[in-house]
Short mmCIF file of C-alpha atoms and ligand atoms in Angstrom, two decimals:
data_model
loop_
_atom_site.label_atom_id
_atom_site.label_comp_id
_atom_site.label_asym_id
_atom_site.label_seq_id
_atom_site.Cartn_x
_atom_site.Cartn_y
_atom_site.Cartn_z
CA UNK U 1 0.00 0.00 0.00
CA UNK U 2 1.59 3.29 -1.01
CA UNK U 3 1.67 6.38 1.17
CA UNK U 4 1.39 10.07 0.57
CA UNK U 5 4.70 11.85 0.22
CA UNK U 6 4.15 13.52 3.54
CA UNK U 7 3.79 10.21 5.32
CA UNK U 8 6.97 8.74 3.89
CA UNK U 9 9.16 11.45 5.35
CA UNK U 10 10.78 10.95 8.74
CA UNK U 11 8.53 12.58 11.41
CA UNK U 12 10.78 15.63 11.89
CA UNK U 13 10.49 16.48 8.22
CA UNK U 14 6.74 16.06 7.94
CA UNK U 15 6.03 19.41 9.48
CA UNK U 16 7.57 20.99 6.41
CA UNK U 17 4.50 19.86 4.59
CA UNK U 18 1.89 20.09 7.30
CA UNK U 19 0.98 23.47 5.89
CA UNK U 20 1.45 24.16 2.24
CA UNK U 21 4.55 26.29 2.02
CA UNK U 22 3.25 29.79 1.61
CA UNK U 23 0.53 29.41 -0.94
CA UNK U 24 -1.95 27.03 -2.36
CA UNK U 25 -3.37 27.60 -5.82
CA UNK U 26 -6.37 29.80 -6.46
CA UNK U 27 -9.79 28.16 -6.73
CA UNK U 28 -9.86 26.47 -10.14
CA UNK U 29 -11.83 24.31 -12.51
CA UNK U 30 -9.57 21.78 -14.21
CA UNK U 31 -11.05 20.86 -17.59
CA UNK U 32 -9.48 17.74 -19.08
CA UNK U 33 -10.04 17.31 -22.83
CA UNK U 34 -9.56 13.62 -23.54
CA UNK U 35 -10.86 13.04 -20.02
CA UNK U 36 -12.00 9.49 -20.69
CA UNK U 37 -8.50 8.26 -21.47
CA UNK U 38 -5.83 6.37 -19.61
CA UNK U 39 -3.81 9.43 -18.68
CA UNK U 40 -6.75 10.89 -16.76
CA UNK U 41 -7.50 7.64 -15.04
CA UNK U 42 -4.00 6.51 -14.19
CA UNK U 43 -2.12 9.76 -13.67
CA UNK U 44 -4.13 12.98 -13.55
CA UNK U 45 -6.98 12.14 -11.20
CA UNK U 46 -4.79 10.09 -8.84
CA UNK U 47 -2.36 13.03 -8.78
CA UNK U 48 -5.12 15.53 -7.99
CA UNK U 49 -6.54 13.27 -5.30
CA UNK U 50 -3.10 12.79 -3.80
CA UNK U 51 -2.53 16.54 -3.76
CA UNK U 52 -5.86 17.07 -2.09
CA UNK U 53 -5.02 14.49 0.56
CA UNK U 54 -1.83 16.44 1.27
CA UNK U 55 -3.88 19.66 1.70
CA UNK U 56 -2.12 21.25 -1.24
CA UNK U 57 -5.23 22.12 -3.25
CA UNK U 58 -7.84 24.83 -2.76
CA UNK U 59 -11.13 23.74 -1.25
CA UNK U 60 -12.89 25.32 -4.24
CA UNK U 61 -11.82 22.84 -6.88
CA UNK U 62 -13.73 21.14 -9.67
CA UNK U 63 -12.62 18.74 -12.39
CA UNK U 64 -14.52 18.28 -15.64
CA UNK U 65 -13.60 15.45 -17.99
CA UNK U 66 -14.49 16.16 -21.61
CA UNK U 67 -14.45 13.50 -24.30
CA UNK U 68 -16.41 12.28 -27.28
CA UNK U 69 -18.02 9.15 -25.92
CA UNK U 70 -21.18 9.20 -23.86
CA UNK U 71 -19.80 7.88 -20.59
CA UNK U 72 -21.93 9.78 -18.10
CA UNK U 73 -23.12 6.55 -16.48
CA UNK U 74 -19.72 4.91 -15.99
CA UNK U 75 -17.18 7.74 -15.82
CA UNK U 76 -17.15 8.31 -12.06
CA UNK U 77 -16.87 4.63 -11.16
CA UNK U 78 -14.16 4.07 -13.74
CA UNK U 79 -12.07 7.01 -12.56
CA UNK U 80 -12.52 6.07 -8.93
CA UNK U 81 -11.27 2.58 -9.73
CA UNK U 82 -8.24 4.20 -11.38
CA UNK U 83 -7.40 6.09 -8.21
CA UNK U 84 -7.85 3.00 -6.04
CA UNK U 85 -5.60 0.99 -8.37
CA UNK U 86 -2.70 3.38 -7.74
CA UNK U 87 -2.78 2.10 -4.18
CA UNK U 88 -3.16 5.52 -2.60
CA UNK U 89 -4.11 5.15 1.04
CA UNK U 90 -7.34 6.82 1.91
CA UNK U 91 -10.71 6.05 3.36
CA UNK U 92 -13.80 5.67 1.22
CA UNK U 93 -15.41 8.90 2.45
CA UNK U 94 -12.45 11.05 1.37
CA UNK U 95 -12.46 9.48 -2.03
CA UNK U 96 -16.22 10.01 -2.29
CA UNK U 97 -15.83 13.69 -1.33
CA UNK U 98 -13.16 14.10 -3.98
CA UNK U 99 -15.24 12.39 -6.65
CA UNK U 100 -18.11 14.77 -5.94
CA UNK U 101 -15.96 17.47 -7.48
CA UNK U 102 -15.43 15.47 -10.64
CA UNK U 103 -17.90 15.47 -13.52
CA UNK U 104 -18.01 14.42 -17.16
CA UNK U 105 -19.25 16.02 -20.34
CA UNK U 106 -19.56 14.30 -23.72
CA UNK U 107 -18.81 16.48 -26.71
CA UNK U 108 -16.98 16.37 -29.99
CA UNK U 109 -13.90 18.59 -30.07
CA UNK U 110 -15.04 20.18 -33.35
CA UNK U 111 -18.57 20.89 -32.13
CA UNK U 112 -18.75 24.64 -31.75
CA UNK U 113 -22.09 24.45 -29.90
CA UNK U 114 -20.51 22.06 -27.43
CA UNK U 115 -18.09 24.79 -26.30
CA UNK U 116 -21.00 27.17 -25.73
CA UNK U 117 -22.60 24.64 -23.42
CA UNK U 118 -19.29 23.80 -21.77
CA UNK U 119 -18.76 27.47 -21.04
CA UNK U 120 -22.20 27.66 -19.44
CA UNK U 121 -21.46 24.59 -17.38
CA UNK U 122 -18.21 26.11 -16.12
CA UNK U 123 -20.08 29.28 -15.14
CA UNK U 124 -22.56 27.10 -13.21
CA UNK U 125 -19.67 25.43 -11.44
CA UNK U 126 -18.24 28.83 -10.53
CA UNK U 127 -21.54 29.72 -8.88
CA UNK U 128 -21.94 26.40 -7.10
CA UNK U 129 -18.35 25.85 -6.00
CA UNK U 130 -16.76 29.29 -5.83
CA UNK U 131 -14.15 28.57 -8.49
CA UNK U 132 -14.05 32.25 -9.45
CA UNK U 133 -13.75 31.92 -13.20
CA UNK U 134 -10.28 30.32 -13.06
CA UNK U 135 -9.69 27.63 -15.65
CA UNK U 136 -6.93 25.12 -16.23
CA UNK U 137 -7.51 23.40 -19.57
CA UNK U 138 -5.61 20.13 -19.94
CA UNK U 139 -5.21 18.80 -23.48
CA UNK U 140 -4.87 15.06 -22.94
CA UNK U 141 -5.97 14.48 -26.54
CA UNK U 142 -4.23 13.04 -29.57
CA UNK U 143 -2.02 15.69 -31.21
CA UNK U 144 -4.30 16.04 -34.25
CA UNK U 145 -6.94 17.63 -31.97
CA UNK U 146 -4.64 20.20 -30.31
CA UNK U 147 -5.37 22.98 -32.76
CA UNK U 148 -9.08 22.23 -32.96
CA UNK U 149 -9.54 22.52 -29.21
CA UNK U 150 -7.27 25.56 -28.88
CA UNK U 151 -9.03 27.39 -31.73
CA UNK U 152 -12.43 26.69 -30.23
CA UNK U 153 -11.33 27.91 -26.80
CA UNK U 154 -10.27 31.13 -28.51
CA UNK U 155 -13.39 31.41 -30.62
CA UNK U 156 -15.57 31.13 -27.53
CA UNK U 157 -13.45 33.54 -25.50
CA UNK U 158 -12.45 30.85 -23.03
CA UNK U 159 -8.78 31.83 -23.34
CA UNK U 160 -9.40 34.68 -20.94
CA UNK U 161 -11.84 34.29 -18.17
CA UNK U 162 -14.40 37.03 -18.37
CA UNK U 163 -14.91 37.70 -14.70
CA UNK U 164 -11.34 38.46 -13.74
CA UNK U 165 -10.15 34.87 -13.33
CA UNK U 166 -7.23 33.35 -15.21
CA UNK U 167 -7.16 30.77 -17.97
CA UNK U 168 -4.21 28.44 -18.54
CA UNK U 169 -3.66 25.54 -20.86
CA UNK U 170 -1.53 22.43 -20.42
CA UNK U 171 -0.47 20.65 -23.59
CA UNK U 172 0.82 17.09 -23.54
CA UNK U 173 3.68 16.12 -25.81
CA UNK U 174 4.36 15.59 -28.70
CA UNK U 175 4.70 19.27 -29.54
CA UNK U 176 4.93 18.82 -33.29
CA UNK U 177 6.55 16.19 -35.46
CA UNK U 178 9.58 18.16 -36.60
CA UNK U 179 10.76 21.76 -36.48
CA UNK U 180 8.32 23.13 -39.06
CA UNK U 181 5.26 21.48 -37.53
CA UNK U 182 6.33 22.55 -34.03
CA UNK U 183 6.58 26.16 -35.18
CA UNK U 184 3.14 25.90 -36.80
CA UNK U 185 1.65 24.45 -33.61
CA UNK U 186 3.35 27.02 -31.40
CA UNK U 187 2.09 29.81 -33.65
CA UNK U 188 -1.45 28.46 -33.59
CA UNK U 189 -1.44 28.23 -29.79
CA UNK U 190 0.12 31.69 -29.54
CA UNK U 191 -2.81 33.11 -31.54
CA UNK U 192 -5.08 32.17 -28.66
CA UNK U 193 -2.98 32.07 -25.49
CA UNK U 194 0.00 34.12 -24.32
CA UNK U 195 3.19 32.18 -23.59
CA UNK U 196 2.69 32.69 -19.83
CA UNK U 197 -0.68 30.92 -20.09
CA UNK U 198 0.80 27.90 -21.90
CA UNK U 199 2.25 24.95 -19.98
CA UNK U 200 3.87 22.33 -22.24
CA UNK U 201 4.17 19.33 -20.01
CA UNK U 202 7.05 16.87 -20.07
CA UNK U 203 6.45 14.51 -17.20
CA UNK U 204 10.19 13.89 -16.78
CA UNK U 205 10.45 17.38 -15.33
CA UNK U 206 7.97 16.28 -12.69
CA UNK U 207 10.32 13.54 -11.54
CA UNK U 208 12.08 14.28 -8.27
CA UNK U 209 15.31 12.77 -9.52
CA UNK U 210 15.33 14.99 -12.60
CA UNK U 211 14.69 18.13 -10.55
CA UNK U 212 17.42 16.97 -8.21
CA UNK U 213 20.04 17.17 -10.99
CA UNK U 214 19.70 20.93 -10.70
CA UNK U 215 20.05 20.83 -6.93
CA UNK U 216 22.95 18.37 -7.07
CA UNK U 217 24.88 20.73 -9.32
CA UNK U 218 23.98 24.15 -8.03
CA UNK U 219 23.12 23.81 -4.33
CA UNK U 220 26.68 22.99 -3.29
CA UNK U 221 30.26 23.73 -4.20
CA UNK U 222 31.54 20.18 -4.41
CA UNK U 223 30.67 19.12 -7.94
CA UNK U 224 30.21 22.21 -10.08
CA UNK U 225 33.92 23.16 -10.27
CA UNK U 226 34.57 19.78 -11.94
CA UNK U 227 31.61 20.00 -14.31
CA UNK U 228 33.44 20.79 -17.55
CA UNK U 229 35.70 19.45 -20.26
CA UNK U 230 38.81 19.79 -18.13
CA UNK U 231 37.60 17.02 -15.82
CA UNK U 232 34.79 15.18 -17.59
CA UNK U 233 35.60 12.63 -20.28
CA UNK U 234 32.08 11.84 -21.49
CA UNK U 235 28.46 11.73 -20.37
CA UNK U 236 26.10 8.84 -21.03
CA UNK U 237 22.34 8.97 -20.63
CA UNK U 238 20.29 5.81 -20.91
CA UNK U 239 16.50 5.59 -20.90
CA UNK U 240 15.81 1.90 -21.26
CA UNK U 241 12.37 0.33 -21.08
CA UNK U 242 11.58 -3.37 -20.96
CA UNK U 243 7.98 -2.79 -22.04
CA UNK U 244 6.97 -2.73 -25.69
CA UNK U 245 4.51 -0.30 -27.18
CA UNK U 246 1.58 -1.41 -25.03
CA UNK U 247 -1.13 -1.32 -27.67
CA UNK U 248 -0.20 2.18 -28.87
CA UNK U 249 0.67 1.06 -32.41
CA UNK U 250 -0.69 4.02 -34.43
CA UNK U 251 0.88 6.56 -32.07
CA UNK U 252 4.24 4.83 -31.96
CA UNK U 253 4.41 4.21 -35.70
CA UNK U 254 4.43 7.99 -36.12
CA UNK U 255 6.70 8.72 -33.18
CA UNK U 256 9.47 6.15 -32.84
CA UNK U 257 12.02 6.32 -30.04
CA UNK U 258 13.53 9.62 -31.21
CA UNK U 259 10.31 11.59 -31.10
CA UNK U 260 8.82 9.70 -28.15
CA UNK U 261 11.72 9.94 -25.71
CA UNK U 262 14.93 11.48 -27.04
CA UNK U 263 13.69 14.80 -28.43
CA UNK U 264 11.81 15.65 -25.23
CA UNK U 265 12.43 13.64 -22.04
CA UNK U 266 16.12 13.08 -22.72
CA UNK U 267 16.76 16.62 -23.87
CA UNK U 268 15.22 17.91 -20.64
CA UNK U 269 17.59 15.69 -18.64
CA UNK U 270 20.53 16.70 -20.80
CA UNK U 271 19.69 20.38 -20.37
CA UNK U 272 19.84 20.04 -16.58
CA UNK U 273 23.09 18.11 -16.80
CA UNK U 274 24.83 20.51 -19.16
CA UNK U 275 23.37 24.01 -18.76
CA UNK U 276 25.36 26.82 -17.25
CA UNK U 277 24.47 28.15 -13.86
CA UNK U 278 21.48 30.48 -14.23
CA UNK U 279 21.74 33.90 -12.64
CA UNK U 280 18.87 32.99 -10.28
CA UNK U 281 16.54 30.01 -9.87
CA UNK U 282 13.65 32.00 -11.36
CA UNK U 283 11.71 30.48 -14.24
CA UNK U 284 12.93 33.16 -16.58
CA UNK U 285 16.63 32.61 -15.84
CA UNK U 286 16.42 28.81 -15.79
CA UNK U 287 14.53 28.69 -19.08
CA UNK U 288 16.96 31.14 -20.69
CA UNK U 289 19.98 28.98 -19.73
CA UNK U 290 18.28 25.82 -20.96
CA UNK U 291 17.47 27.36 -24.30
CA UNK U 292 21.03 28.68 -24.62
CA UNK U 293 22.35 25.18 -24.01
CA UNK U 294 19.99 23.51 -26.48
CA UNK U 295 20.96 26.02 -29.14
CA UNK U 296 24.63 25.15 -28.66
CA UNK U 297 24.07 21.45 -29.47
CA UNK U 298 25.16 20.53 -32.97
CA UNK U 299 22.30 19.22 -35.17
CA UNK U 300 22.41 15.44 -35.56
CA UNK U 301 23.09 13.52 -38.72
CA UNK U 302 22.94 9.80 -39.44
CA UNK U 303 26.72 9.68 -38.98
CA UNK U 304 26.24 10.38 -35.27
CA UNK U 305 23.23 8.18 -34.70
CA UNK U 306 22.07 4.58 -34.72
CA UNK U 307 18.53 3.29 -34.99
CA UNK U 308 17.09 -0.08 -34.16
CA UNK U 309 13.88 -2.05 -34.05
CA UNK U 310 13.16 -4.97 -31.76
CA UNK U 311 12.63 -8.48 -32.99
CA UNK U 312 11.19 -11.19 -30.82
CA UNK U 313 13.00 -12.29 -27.73
CA UNK U 314 12.74 -12.91 -24.02
CA UNK U 315 11.97 -10.15 -21.54
CA UNK U 316 11.59 -10.85 -17.83
CA UNK U 317 11.57 -14.56 -18.59
CA UNK U 318 8.66 -14.22 -21.03
CA UNK U 319 8.72 -14.66 -24.77
CA UNK U 320 7.60 -11.49 -26.55
CA UNK U 321 6.83 -10.75 -30.18
CA UNK U 322 8.68 -8.53 -32.63
CA UNK U 323 7.64 -4.90 -33.13
CA UNK U 324 6.39 -5.64 -36.63
CA UNK U 325 4.02 -8.23 -35.16
CA UNK U 326 2.47 -5.81 -32.66
CA UNK U 327 -1.15 -4.80 -33.15
CA UNK U 328 -1.82 -2.00 -35.61
CA UNK U 329 1.81 -1.84 -36.70
CA UNK U 330 2.89 -2.05 -40.33
CA UNK U 331 4.44 -5.53 -40.84
CA UNK U 332 7.21 -3.80 -42.80
CA UNK U 333 7.51 -0.84 -40.48
CA UNK U 334 10.72 1.16 -40.47
CA UNK U 335 9.87 2.93 -37.21
CA UNK U 336 12.77 2.85 -34.78
CA UNK U 337 12.11 1.46 -31.31
CA UNK U 338 15.70 2.23 -30.28
CA UNK U 339 17.93 5.19 -30.98
CA UNK U 340 21.41 6.11 -29.83
CA UNK U 341 23.08 9.40 -30.66
CA UNK U 342 26.34 11.17 -29.99
CA UNK U 343 25.89 14.85 -29.25
CA UNK U 344 28.43 17.63 -29.17
CA UNK U 345 27.90 20.87 -27.36
CA UNK U 346 29.68 23.85 -28.76
CA UNK U 347 30.37 25.86 -25.61
CA UNK U 348 33.63 26.60 -23.78
CA UNK U 349 32.47 24.32 -20.96
CA UNK U 350 31.78 21.27 -23.11
CA UNK U 351 33.80 21.48 -26.32
CA UNK U 352 35.35 18.02 -26.89
CA UNK U 353 33.12 16.14 -24.42
CA UNK U 354 30.78 13.69 -26.17
CA UNK U 355 27.31 13.16 -24.77
CA UNK U 356 25.98 9.71 -25.68
CA UNK U 357 22.23 9.18 -25.38
CA UNK U 358 20.25 6.00 -25.94
CA UNK U 359 16.62 5.07 -25.50
CA UNK U 360 14.66 2.03 -26.47
CA UNK U 361 11.74 -0.29 -25.90
CA UNK U 362 12.02 -3.99 -25.09
CA UNK U 363 15.52 -3.64 -23.72
CA UNK U 364 17.00 -5.84 -21.04
CA UNK U 365 15.48 -3.87 -18.17
CA UNK U 366 13.81 -0.63 -17.18
CA UNK U 367 16.40 1.86 -16.10
CA UNK U 368 17.05 5.55 -16.64
CA UNK U 369 20.49 6.69 -15.57
CA UNK U 370 22.98 9.44 -16.27
CA UNK U 371 26.63 8.42 -15.99
CA UNK U 372 29.25 11.15 -15.80
CA UNK U 373 32.67 9.71 -16.50
CA UNK U 374 35.65 11.71 -15.29
CA UNK U 375 39.09 11.86 -16.82
CA UNK U 376 42.04 10.23 -15.09
CA UNK U 377 44.13 12.55 -12.94
CA UNK U 378 46.66 14.65 -14.85
CA UNK U 379 49.52 12.89 -13.07
CA UNK U 380 48.90 9.31 -12.15
CA UNK U 381 51.06 8.09 -9.27
CA UNK U 382 49.71 4.57 -9.30
CA UNK U 383 50.26 3.53 -12.85
CA UNK U 384 52.41 0.46 -12.17
CA UNK U 385 51.09 -3.08 -12.31
CA UNK U 386 48.53 -3.55 -9.60
CA UNK U 387 48.23 -6.74 -7.67
CA UNK U 388 44.90 -8.05 -6.55
CA UNK U 389 41.62 -8.74 -8.28
CA UNK U 390 41.06 -5.34 -9.92
CA UNK U 391 41.95 -4.61 -13.50
CA UNK U 392 43.48 -1.19 -13.02
CA UNK U 393 42.39 2.11 -11.59
CA UNK U 394 38.72 2.81 -12.34
CA UNK U 395 37.47 6.02 -13.88
CA UNK U 396 35.60 8.16 -11.40
CA UNK U 397 31.91 8.02 -12.17
CA UNK U 398 28.89 9.88 -10.89
CA UNK U 399 25.79 7.86 -11.53
CA UNK U 400 22.51 9.73 -11.23
CA UNK U 401 19.85 7.07 -11.14
CA UNK U 402 16.61 8.62 -12.32
CA UNK U 403 14.56 5.43 -11.95
CA UNK U 404 13.94 2.86 -10.56
CA UNK U 405 15.85 2.47 -7.27
CA UNK U 406 16.37 6.25 -7.36
CA UNK U 407 19.63 7.58 -6.00
CA UNK U 408 23.19 8.68 -6.66
CA UNK U 409 26.42 6.68 -6.69
CA UNK U 410 29.92 8.02 -6.79
CA UNK U 411 32.50 5.53 -7.95
CA UNK U 412 36.12 5.98 -6.93
CA UNK U 413 39.29 3.95 -6.52
CA UNK U 414 40.09 2.66 -3.09
CA UNK U 415 43.18 0.94 -1.77
CA UNK U 416 42.61 -2.70 -1.15
CA UNK U 417 43.36 -3.44 2.52
CA UNK U 418 46.30 -5.69 1.68
CA UNK U 419 50.02 -5.02 2.07
CA UNK U 420 50.51 -3.87 -1.55
CA UNK U 421 49.11 -0.90 -3.45
CA UNK U 422 46.22 -2.50 -5.29
CA UNK U 423 43.29 -0.27 -6.11
CA UNK U 424 39.69 -1.33 -6.55
CA UNK U 425 36.56 0.62 -7.49
CA UNK U 426 34.14 1.23 -4.62
CA UNK U 427 30.88 3.14 -4.47
CA UNK U 428 29.50 5.82 -2.18
CA UNK U 429 25.78 5.33 -2.40
CA UNK U 430 22.76 7.50 -1.65
CA UNK U 431 19.36 5.91 -2.08
CA UNK U 432 16.12 7.87 -1.83
CA UNK U 433 14.42 4.88 -0.26
CA UNK U 434 16.95 4.76 2.59
CA UNK U 435 16.94 8.48 3.24
CA UNK U 436 13.29 9.33 2.72
CA UNK U 437 11.36 6.07 2.67
CA UNK U 438 9.53 4.77 -0.34
CA UNK U 439 8.68 7.63 -2.64
CA UNK U 440 5.43 7.32 -4.53
CA UNK U 441 4.29 10.66 -5.94
CA UNK U 442 4.00 10.60 -9.71
CA UNK U 443 5.53 13.55 -11.56
CA UNK U 444 2.10 14.88 -12.45
CA UNK U 445 1.44 16.06 -8.89
CA UNK U 446 4.16 18.64 -8.92
CA UNK U 447 3.39 19.69 -12.48
CA UNK U 448 -0.35 20.10 -11.96
CA UNK U 449 0.31 22.07 -8.82
CA UNK U 450 2.82 24.34 -10.55
CA UNK U 451 0.47 24.94 -13.49
CA UNK U 452 -2.30 25.88 -11.06
CA UNK U 453 0.11 28.30 -9.42
CA UNK U 454 1.17 29.68 -12.79
CA UNK U 455 4.83 28.68 -12.28
CA UNK U 456 6.41 27.75 -15.65
CA UNK U 457 9.86 26.67 -14.37
CA UNK U 458 9.22 22.95 -14.89
CA UNK U 459 7.50 23.31 -18.25
CA UNK U 460 8.93 23.47 -21.72
CA UNK U 461 9.12 26.92 -23.25
CA UNK U 462 8.33 27.32 -26.94
CA UNK U 463 11.96 28.30 -27.62
CA UNK U 464 13.19 25.11 -25.97
CA UNK U 465 10.82 22.95 -28.00
CA UNK U 466 11.98 24.54 -31.21
CA UNK U 467 15.67 24.34 -30.24
CA UNK U 468 15.29 20.62 -29.48
CA UNK U 469 13.59 20.04 -32.84
CA UNK U 470 16.40 21.91 -34.60
CA UNK U 471 18.80 19.29 -33.25
CA UNK U 472 16.73 16.26 -34.33
CA UNK U 473 15.01 17.37 -37.53
CA UNK U 474 17.97 16.89 -39.93
CA UNK U 475 18.49 13.35 -38.62
CA UNK U 476 14.80 12.44 -38.75
CA UNK U 477 14.46 13.70 -42.30
CA UNK U 478 17.60 11.81 -43.32
CA UNK U 479 16.32 8.61 -41.72
CA UNK U 480 12.92 9.02 -43.36
CA UNK U 481 14.65 8.99 -46.76
CA UNK U 482 16.89 5.97 -46.13
CA UNK U 483 15.67 2.37 -46.15
CA UNK U 484 16.15 0.23 -43.06
CA UNK U 485 17.08 -3.10 -44.59
CA UNK U 486 18.37 -4.65 -41.39
CA UNK U 487 15.20 -4.19 -39.26
CA UNK U 488 14.56 -5.86 -36.87
CA UNK U 489 18.14 -5.56 -35.73
CA UNK U 490 18.02 -6.33 -32.02
CA UNK U 491 16.40 -9.04 -29.99
CA UNK U 492 13.89 -8.10 -27.33
CA UNK U 493 15.62 -8.35 -23.97
CA UNK U 494 19.01 -7.20 -25.29
CA UNK U 495 20.70 -3.80 -25.06
CA UNK U 496 19.88 -2.74 -28.60
CA UNK U 497 21.58 -3.15 -31.99
CA UNK U 498 25.31 -3.77 -32.38
CA UNK U 499 25.62 -0.31 -33.96
CA UNK U 500 24.95 1.24 -30.56
CA UNK U 501 28.15 -0.27 -29.14
CA UNK U 502 30.01 0.62 -32.33
CA UNK U 503 29.00 4.27 -31.97
CA UNK U 504 31.07 4.45 -28.77
CA UNK U 505 33.74 1.99 -29.86
CA UNK U 506 34.68 4.38 -32.68
CA UNK U 507 35.71 6.82 -29.94
CA UNK U 508 37.49 4.11 -27.94
CA UNK U 509 34.67 4.03 -25.37
CA UNK U 510 31.87 1.75 -24.28
CA UNK U 511 28.52 2.05 -22.57
CA UNK U 512 28.75 1.69 -18.83
CA UNK U 513 26.47 -1.05 -17.66
CA UNK U 514 23.45 0.37 -15.91
C1 BG6 X 601 6.04 8.59 -22.44
C2 BG6 X 601 6.21 7.78 -23.70
O1 BG6 X 601 6.19 9.96 -22.71
O2 BG6 X 601 7.03 8.19 -21.50
C3 BG6 X 601 6.13 6.31 -23.43
O3 BG6 X 601 5.21 8.16 -24.64
C4 BG6 X 601 7.10 5.91 -22.34
O4 BG6 X 601 6.38 5.56 -24.60
C5 BG6 X 601 6.95 6.82 -21.13
O5 BG6 X 601 6.86 4.57 -21.98
C6 BG6 X 601 8.07 6.57 -20.13
O6 BG6 X 601 7.77 7.25 -18.95
P1 BG6 X 601 8.38 6.74 -17.56
O7 BG6 X 601 7.94 7.78 -16.58
O8 BG6 X 601 7.78 5.37 -17.32
O9 BG6 X 601 9.85 6.67 -17.75
#
């Protein structure tokens, strides 16, 4: 049974959260377009309920799910089941009270009349619940509906609440398909909402361990002085999943690993790893540094990238089918389910330090980790033959484990306690679970809360989206024009195609095992 994130803290820390720190959001109606889907059921409503349990939400809150199907009779029970399935600990009456704030409305996203009635319904809710005209629109819809919904919100003047409240919109990724389509989408949204009303969500930024990269680097003096090409040899970021595409064939056929994970989640992690220190921790300064960093990354070409697609194989002891045999996938698909790239960052801090990134489905296990490999010392005293079981002096590593088993490891050489000078790698280990208990909040809690507060720090700015697409678009266009004769080229349950190892071997390096 999972616990709220207040409960998991040691008692002396709980009081930090016993009152929301400073503020809680204004009264709000959260309107979820695509409200009948999995995201609402598995992530958004559980996150809102969890926040409410932690007294972090205003009492005057309402949630309206909007979707095409007529689900009025089953919606509440289905969503309630979704919350219960997350294992959140609560009694039935609290859950019932929460569900009283949740309602459903069936409408087609292109039905102009539907928006008129929705607007009336929201005004009714304002009167009944005191939500003061504040709106948070969440677009949990397939990307082809983004513009339709946004345009209709504009057409019906729902982009600015009439009675002095505020209107904000959260957009789920993918933000476009390449640079040109991202610019078109950003322009279309900008016709209706100002940038400070737009919250482009990347749930990786909601992850504690991703936010902690920023703290790890900038809250102390120990690491930052070493964080540059003088000391760092290379950086490796792995986002491996053992799952396949989970029935999302049509979506994944269009996306592939590059658009699904690398261009967004991994670029957010990379930005935190590599950005310069912002002047302050304000949203404006953090976003500006991130964008500066992304713009300094050299656009990718096929020469610096490897793509793969899984064949059948064994994952977690179970036989699984090849990507091309998945439901609603083209049996000759050339969509990549794995991608590895080598990135170069053209700044004084990073010139000459390769950043290797890889992401894939149906890999050997689920793990997301950043490995920072340091250079050997300028003058090595211990270079002679070393006795003992170790094969030489290890490179210093900092391993930032994003998930699972969240934590940080620092690897260094240690003298073996024997009467010779033999050196072995050892690890200094910090584990979230040991320090703070089992952590269960999903990233959406923090992000929903921040959007309700109007804080954009953990959201993706339009300039960042476009900078990230500028890096990937040349590669994606090149790949689209070149046949993939060797697909499938890795077995499910492996670490990807041979080309991934070759990408590093060309530089005399290899992937650290994660
Ligand atoms: C989503 C992708 O954005 O992130 C999925 O669309 C992927 O394909 C998921 O499985 C991974 O998220 P997490 O939080 O499980 O690492």
